[in-house]
Amino acid sequence: MTTMRVIFLLFSFLLLLLPLRAHGSGDGCGCTNRTDGGDARKALSTKAVAIASILSAGATGVLIPIAGRSVPALRPENDVFFVIKAFAAGVILATGLIHILPAAFASLTSPCLSDGPWHDFPFAGFVAMSSAIGTMIVDSLATSYYKRSHFSKAQPLDDDGGGDEERAGGHAGHVHVHTHGTHGHAHGSVASSEEASLSDKIRHRVVSQVLELGIVVHSVIIGVSLGASQSASTIRPLVGALSFHQFFEGIGLGGCIVQANFKARATLIMATFFSLTTPFGIALGIAISSSYNQHSSTALIVEGFFNSASAGILIYMALVDLLAADFMNPRVQTNGRLQFGTHLALLLGAGLMSLIAKWA
């Protein structure tokens, strides 16, 4: 169901973009599409390279944690996995704060927008805040719903059998009561452990699906922007930067998918969907490049709102569902080496992703 919602979101975004027409007035504010003379053919070949490179990088990134399940050291129950997740969380946090949110502010405060409410109120920050709050609400309600629906299927333990056994063994009262009590305690511990495991799995599934939604929204936008560009000199430096971008985001999403313990089919669908999103956006941008003006008022508003919403989702997910959950985990809190490793990985992931902002 979540995948269907994402697909619906993509098609809604498609419908918003298709009618956009170039209407820049060439007033000197840089609000018209510009090309470098006969650069369109070079730009098209560069876009083909970008599609192949970004597709490969995204697929490799998301498959590394998934394939790592066959490597004992990379399984979710091992310490190395905590370090990988911390690195990925740093990447996702930097993506939201360094890459997406500034782009949203730039779109919604652009001089190409006519005078109006856009310059009088920080809409990008407001939408990001609203998106983070909305994500928290969806996160909470979805987790609660899935827990109720799963646990309601479980049948309560029937203690009548124990009573019959007790009646049948009345001649050995003290010994029997002790044995029965011990058995009940052990059985209760096993049931409690199974419930906790199921609860964690449900939580990880909700997290991975919401996280993919946030990544997908942003990926479509950057794909369309790149695909609509007619300048090879503008596209060329973006290819490497966006490839690294997708690779690191893929590692983060792949780690969440692994922890969610989806079935093979669902895992494949989520990994494929992530890998194809940016290339799909580039192809869409190429298709509408003749009528799409990224500096038009409608395009700037749509991109600004979508980027703001995506930033809010990713910032919330990185801080609350990834970093807070893992860094406050007793396993990390009681292990000094693991604590140092996760903090270092977080700084490294955030630092590398921030550095990429120099080119993308």
Coordinates of C-alpha atoms in Angstrom, one line a residue:
M1 CA 0.0 0.0 0.0
T2 CA 2.8 2.4 0.8
T3 CA 4.4 1.8 -2.6
M4 CA 1.1 2.6 -4.3
R5 CA 0.9 5.9 -2.4
V6 CA 4.4 6.8 -3.5
I7 CA 3.5 6.0 -7.1
F8 CA 0.4 8.2 -6.8
L9 CA 2.6 11.0 -5.4
L10 CA 4.9 10.7 -8.4
F11 CA 2.1 10.9 -10.9
S12 CA 0.6 13.9 -9.0
F13 CA 4.0 15.6 -9.3
L14 CA 4.1 14.6 -13.0
L15 CA 0.8 16.3 -13.6
L16 CA 2.0 19.4 -11.9
L17 CA 5.1 19.6 -14.0
L18 CA 3.8 18.9 -17.4
P19 CA 1.8 22.1 -17.9
L20 CA 4.8 24.3 -17.0
R21 CA 5.7 26.6 -19.9
A22 CA 8.6 28.8 -20.4
H23 CA 7.5 32.4 -19.8
G24 CA 10.7 34.1 -18.6
S25 CA 10.8 37.7 -19.7
G26 CA 14.6 37.9 -19.9
D27 CA 14.6 40.7 -17.4
G28 CA 18.1 40.1 -16.3
C29 CA 17.4 38.2 -13.2
G30 CA 18.3 34.9 -14.7
C31 CA 14.8 33.7 -14.9
T32 CA 14.9 32.2 -18.3
N33 CA 16.3 28.9 -19.5
R34 CA 19.7 29.4 -21.0
T35 CA 21.7 27.2 -23.4
D36 CA 25.3 27.4 -24.5
G37 CA 24.5 27.8 -28.2
G38 CA 24.6 24.3 -29.8
D39 CA 25.1 22.6 -26.5
A40 CA 21.8 20.7 -26.5
R41 CA 23.3 17.6 -28.3
K42 CA 26.2 17.4 -25.9
A43 CA 23.8 17.9 -23.0
L44 CA 21.7 14.9 -24.2
S45 CA 24.7 12.6 -24.3
T46 CA 25.8 13.8 -20.9
K47 CA 22.3 13.0 -19.5
A48 CA 22.5 9.5 -20.9
V49 CA 25.8 9.0 -19.0
A50 CA 24.1 10.5 -15.9
I51 CA 21.3 8.0 -16.1
A52 CA 23.6 5.0 -16.3
S53 CA 26.0 6.3 -13.6
I54 CA 23.2 7.3 -11.1
L55 CA 21.3 4.1 -11.7
S56 CA 24.4 2.0 -11.0
A57 CA 25.4 4.0 -8.0
G58 CA 22.0 3.9 -6.4
A59 CA 21.5 0.2 -7.1
T60 CA 25.0 -0.6 -5.7
G61 CA 24.4 1.5 -2.6
V62 CA 21.0 0.0 -1.7
L63 CA 22.2 -3.6 -2.4
I64 CA 25.3 -3.5 -0.3
P65 CA 23.4 -3.8 3.1
I66 CA 20.9 -6.2 1.5
A67 CA 23.7 -8.5 0.2
G68 CA 25.6 -8.0 3.4
R69 CA 23.0 -10.2 5.2
S70 CA 25.0 -13.2 3.9
V71 CA 28.1 -11.8 5.6
P72 CA 28.0 -12.5 9.4
A73 CA 29.8 -9.3 10.3
L74 CA 27.3 -7.1 8.4
R75 CA 24.1 -8.6 9.9
P76 CA 21.9 -6.3 11.9
E77 CA 22.6 -8.1 15.2
N78 CA 26.4 -7.2 14.9
D79 CA 28.1 -4.1 16.0
V80 CA 29.4 -3.2 12.5
F81 CA 25.8 -2.7 11.4
F82 CA 25.3 0.0 14.0
V83 CA 28.4 1.8 12.6
I84 CA 27.0 1.5 9.0
K85 CA 23.6 2.8 10.1
A86 CA 25.2 5.8 11.9
F87 CA 27.2 6.7 8.7
A88 CA 24.0 6.4 6.7
A89 CA 22.1 8.5 9.2
G90 CA 24.7 11.2 8.9
V91 CA 24.3 11.1 5.1
I92 CA 20.5 11.4 5.3
L93 CA 20.7 14.3 7.8
A94 CA 23.2 16.2 5.7
T95 CA 21.0 15.6 2.6
G96 CA 18.0 17.2 4.3
L97 CA 19.9 20.1 5.9
I98 CA 22.7 20.9 3.4
H99 CA 21.3 19.8 0.1
I100 CA 17.5 20.0 0.1
L101 CA 16.4 22.7 2.6
P102 CA 18.7 25.4 1.2
A103 CA 17.4 24.6 -2.3
A104 CA 13.8 25.0 -1.0
F105 CA 14.6 28.4 0.5
A106 CA 16.3 29.4 -2.8
S107 CA 13.3 28.4 -4.8
L108 CA 10.7 30.1 -2.6
T109 CA 12.7 33.3 -2.2
S110 CA 13.8 33.6 -5.8
P111 CA 13.6 37.0 -7.5
C112 CA 11.9 35.3 -10.3
L113 CA 8.8 35.0 -8.2
S114 CA 6.4 37.9 -8.4
D115 CA 5.9 40.0 -5.4
G116 CA 3.5 38.4 -2.9
P117 CA 3.5 36.2 0.2
W118 CA 6.6 34.3 -0.9
H119 CA 9.0 37.1 0.2
D120 CA 7.0 37.9 3.3
F121 CA 7.0 34.6 5.1
P122 CA 9.6 31.7 5.4
F123 CA 7.4 29.1 3.6
A124 CA 10.3 26.7 3.2
G125 CA 10.9 26.4 6.9
F126 CA 7.2 26.3 7.6
V127 CA 6.6 23.5 5.1
A128 CA 9.6 21.6 6.4
M129 CA 8.3 21.9 10.0
S130 CA 4.8 20.8 9.0
S131 CA 6.3 17.9 7.1
A132 CA 8.3 16.8 10.1
I133 CA 5.3 17.0 12.3
G134 CA 3.2 15.1 9.8
T135 CA 5.8 12.4 9.5
M136 CA 5.8 12.0 13.3
I137 CA 2.0 11.6 13.2
V138 CA 2.1 9.1 10.4
D139 CA 5.0 7.3 12.0
S140 CA 3.1 7.0 15.3
L141 CA -0.3 6.1 13.9
A142 CA 1.1 3.6 11.4
T143 CA 3.2 1.9 14.0
S144 CA 0.2 1.8 16.4
Y145 CA -2.1 0.4 13.7
Y146 CA 0.3 -2.3 12.6
K147 CA 1.0 -3.4 16.2
R148 CA -2.7 -3.6 17.0
S149 CA -3.5 -5.5 13.8
H150 CA -0.6 -8.0 14.3
F151 CA -1.1 -8.6 18.1
S152 CA -4.8 -9.0 17.8
K153 CA -4.2 -12.1 15.7
A154 CA -2.3 -13.7 18.6
Q155 CA -4.4 -15.9 20.8
P156 CA -4.1 -15.4 24.6
L157 CA -2.5 -18.2 26.5
D158 CA -4.9 -20.7 28.0
D159 CA -4.0 -21.5 31.6
D160 CA -6.9 -24.1 32.1
G161 CA -4.6 -26.9 31.1
G162 CA -2.3 -26.0 33.9
G163 CA -5.2 -26.1 36.3
D164 CA -6.2 -29.6 35.2
E165 CA -2.6 -30.7 35.5
E166 CA -2.5 -29.3 39.0
R167 CA -5.7 -31.1 40.0
A168 CA -4.4 -34.4 38.6
G169 CA -1.1 -34.0 40.5
G170 CA -2.6 -32.9 43.8
H171 CA -0.7 -35.5 45.8
A172 CA 2.6 -33.8 45.0
G173 CA 1.4 -30.2 45.6
H174 CA 4.6 -28.3 46.5
V175 CA 6.8 -29.9 43.9
H176 CA 4.2 -29.5 41.2
V177 CA 3.3 -25.9 41.9
H178 CA 7.0 -25.0 41.8
T179 CA 7.5 -26.8 38.5
H180 CA 4.4 -25.3 37.0
G181 CA 5.4 -21.8 38.1
T182 CA 8.8 -22.2 36.6
H183 CA 7.3 -23.4 33.3
G184 CA 4.9 -20.5 33.2
H185 CA 7.7 -18.0 33.8
A186 CA 9.8 -19.4 31.1
H187 CA 6.9 -19.5 28.7
G188 CA 6.0 -15.9 29.5
S189 CA 9.6 -14.8 28.9
V190 CA 9.6 -16.5 25.5
A191 CA 6.2 -14.9 24.6
S192 CA 7.4 -11.5 25.7
S193 CA 10.6 -11.8 23.7
E194 CA 8.6 -12.8 20.6
E195 CA 6.3 -9.8 21.1
A196 CA 9.3 -7.4 21.4
S197 CA 10.9 -8.9 18.3
L198 CA 7.6 -8.5 16.3
S199 CA 7.2 -4.9 17.6
D200 CA 10.7 -4.0 16.5
K201 CA 10.1 -5.5 13.1
I202 CA 6.9 -3.5 12.6
R203 CA 8.7 -0.3 13.7
H204 CA 11.6 -0.9 11.2
R205 CA 9.1 -1.5 8.4
V206 CA 7.3 1.7 9.0
V207 CA 10.6 3.6 9.3
S208 CA 12.0 2.1 6.0
Q209 CA 8.8 3.0 4.0
V210 CA 8.5 6.5 5.3
L211 CA 12.3 7.1 4.7
E212 CA 11.9 5.8 1.1
L213 CA 9.0 8.3 0.6
G214 CA 11.2 11.2 1.6
I215 CA 14.1 10.1 -0.5
V216 CA 11.9 9.4 -3.6
V217 CA 10.3 12.9 -3.5
H218 CA 13.7 14.6 -3.6
S219 CA 15.1 12.2 -6.1
V220 CA 12.4 12.9 -8.7
I221 CA 12.9 16.7 -8.3
I222 CA 16.7 16.6 -8.8
G223 CA 16.2 14.2 -11.7
V224 CA 13.8 16.5 -13.5
S225 CA 16.0 19.5 -12.9
L226 CA 19.0 17.7 -14.4
G227 CA 17.0 16.2 -17.3
A228 CA 15.5 19.6 -18.2
S229 CA 18.9 21.4 -18.2
Q230 CA 20.3 22.2 -21.7
S231 CA 23.8 22.9 -20.6
A232 CA 26.4 20.1 -20.7
S233 CA 28.8 22.2 -18.6
T234 CA 26.2 22.5 -15.9
I235 CA 25.3 18.8 -16.0
R236 CA 28.8 17.3 -16.1
P237 CA 29.9 18.1 -12.5
L238 CA 26.5 17.0 -11.3
V239 CA 27.0 13.4 -12.6
G240 CA 29.7 12.4 -10.2
A241 CA 28.2 14.3 -7.2
L242 CA 24.7 12.9 -7.7
S243 CA 26.1 9.4 -8.2
F244 CA 27.8 9.6 -4.8
H245 CA 24.7 11.2 -3.4
Q246 CA 22.5 8.2 -4.5
F247 CA 25.1 5.7 -3.4
F248 CA 25.2 7.0 0.2
E249 CA 21.4 7.4 0.4
G250 CA 21.1 3.8 -0.9
I251 CA 23.3 2.5 1.9
G252 CA 21.1 4.3 4.4
L253 CA 17.8 3.0 2.9
G254 CA 19.2 -0.5 2.4
G255 CA 20.2 -0.7 6.1
C256 CA 16.7 0.2 7.1
I257 CA 15.2 -2.4 4.7
V258 CA 17.5 -5.1 6.1
Q259 CA 16.4 -4.3 9.7
A260 CA 12.7 -4.4 8.6
N261 CA 13.3 -8.0 7.5
F262 CA 11.0 -7.8 4.5
K263 CA 10.3 -10.8 2.3
A264 CA 12.5 -11.1 -0.8
R265 CA 9.8 -9.7 -3.1
A266 CA 9.1 -6.6 -1.1
T267 CA 12.9 -6.0 -0.6
L268 CA 13.4 -6.2 -4.4
I269 CA 10.5 -3.9 -5.1
M270 CA 11.8 -1.2 -2.6
A271 CA 15.4 -1.5 -3.9
T272 CA 14.3 -1.3 -7.5
F273 CA 12.0 1.6 -6.9
F274 CA 14.7 3.6 -5.2
S275 CA 17.3 2.8 -7.9
L276 CA 15.0 3.9 -10.8
T277 CA 13.6 7.1 -9.3
T278 CA 16.3 9.6 -10.2
P279 CA 16.9 8.1 -13.6
F280 CA 13.1 8.2 -14.2
G281 CA 13.2 11.9 -13.1
I282 CA 16.0 12.6 -15.6
A283 CA 14.1 10.9 -18.4
L284 CA 11.0 12.9 -17.5
G285 CA 13.1 16.1 -17.5
I286 CA 14.4 15.2 -21.0
A287 CA 10.8 14.6 -22.2
I288 CA 9.5 18.0 -21.0
S289 CA 12.7 20.0 -21.5
S290 CA 11.2 21.9 -24.5
S291 CA 8.3 23.2 -22.5
Y292 CA 9.7 23.2 -19.0
N293 CA 11.2 26.3 -17.5
Q294 CA 12.8 25.7 -14.1
H295 CA 12.7 29.4 -13.4
S296 CA 9.0 29.9 -14.0
S297 CA 6.9 30.9 -10.9
T298 CA 5.0 27.6 -10.9
A299 CA 8.1 25.4 -11.2
L300 CA 9.8 27.3 -8.4
I301 CA 6.8 27.1 -6.1
V302 CA 6.3 23.4 -6.8
E303 CA 9.9 22.5 -6.4
G304 CA 10.2 24.7 -3.3
F305 CA 7.2 23.0 -1.6
F306 CA 8.3 19.4 -2.5
N307 CA 11.9 20.1 -1.4
S308 CA 10.7 21.5 1.9
A309 CA 8.5 18.6 2.5
S310 CA 11.2 16.1 1.6
A311 CA 13.7 17.9 3.9
G312 CA 11.3 17.8 6.8
I313 CA 10.8 14.0 6.3
L314 CA 14.5 13.2 6.1
I315 CA 15.6 15.4 9.0
Y316 CA 12.9 13.9 11.2
M317 CA 13.8 10.3 10.2
A318 CA 17.5 10.8 10.6
L319 CA 17.3 12.4 14.1
V320 CA 14.4 10.5 15.6
D321 CA 14.1 7.1 13.9
L322 CA 17.8 6.4 13.1
L323 CA 20.2 8.4 15.4
A324 CA 18.1 8.7 18.6
A325 CA 16.9 5.1 18.4
D326 CA 20.4 3.6 17.9
F327 CA 22.5 6.0 20.0
M328 CA 20.3 5.5 23.0
N329 CA 20.3 1.7 22.5
P330 CA 21.7 0.0 25.7
R331 CA 24.0 -2.0 23.4
V332 CA 25.7 1.3 22.3
Q333 CA 25.5 3.0 25.7
T334 CA 27.4 0.2 27.4
N335 CA 30.1 -0.3 24.8
G336 CA 32.7 2.4 24.6
R337 CA 34.3 1.2 21.4
L338 CA 30.9 0.9 19.6
Q339 CA 29.9 4.4 20.9
F340 CA 33.1 5.9 19.6
G341 CA 32.7 4.1 16.2
T342 CA 29.1 5.2 15.8
H343 CA 29.9 8.9 16.6
L344 CA 32.9 8.8 14.2
A345 CA 30.8 7.2 11.4
L346 CA 28.0 9.8 11.9
L347 CA 30.5 12.7 11.6
L348 CA 32.1 11.0 8.5
G349 CA 28.8 10.5 6.8
A350 CA 27.5 14.0 7.5
G351 CA 30.9 15.5 6.5
L352 CA 31.2 13.7 3.2
M353 CA 27.7 14.5 2.2
S354 CA 28.2 18.1 3.1
L355 CA 31.3 18.2 1.0
I356 CA 29.4 17.0 -2.0
A357 CA 27.2 20.1 -1.7
K358 CA 30.1 22.0 -3.2
W359 CA 29.3 20.3 -6.6
A360 CA 25.6 19.4 -6.2

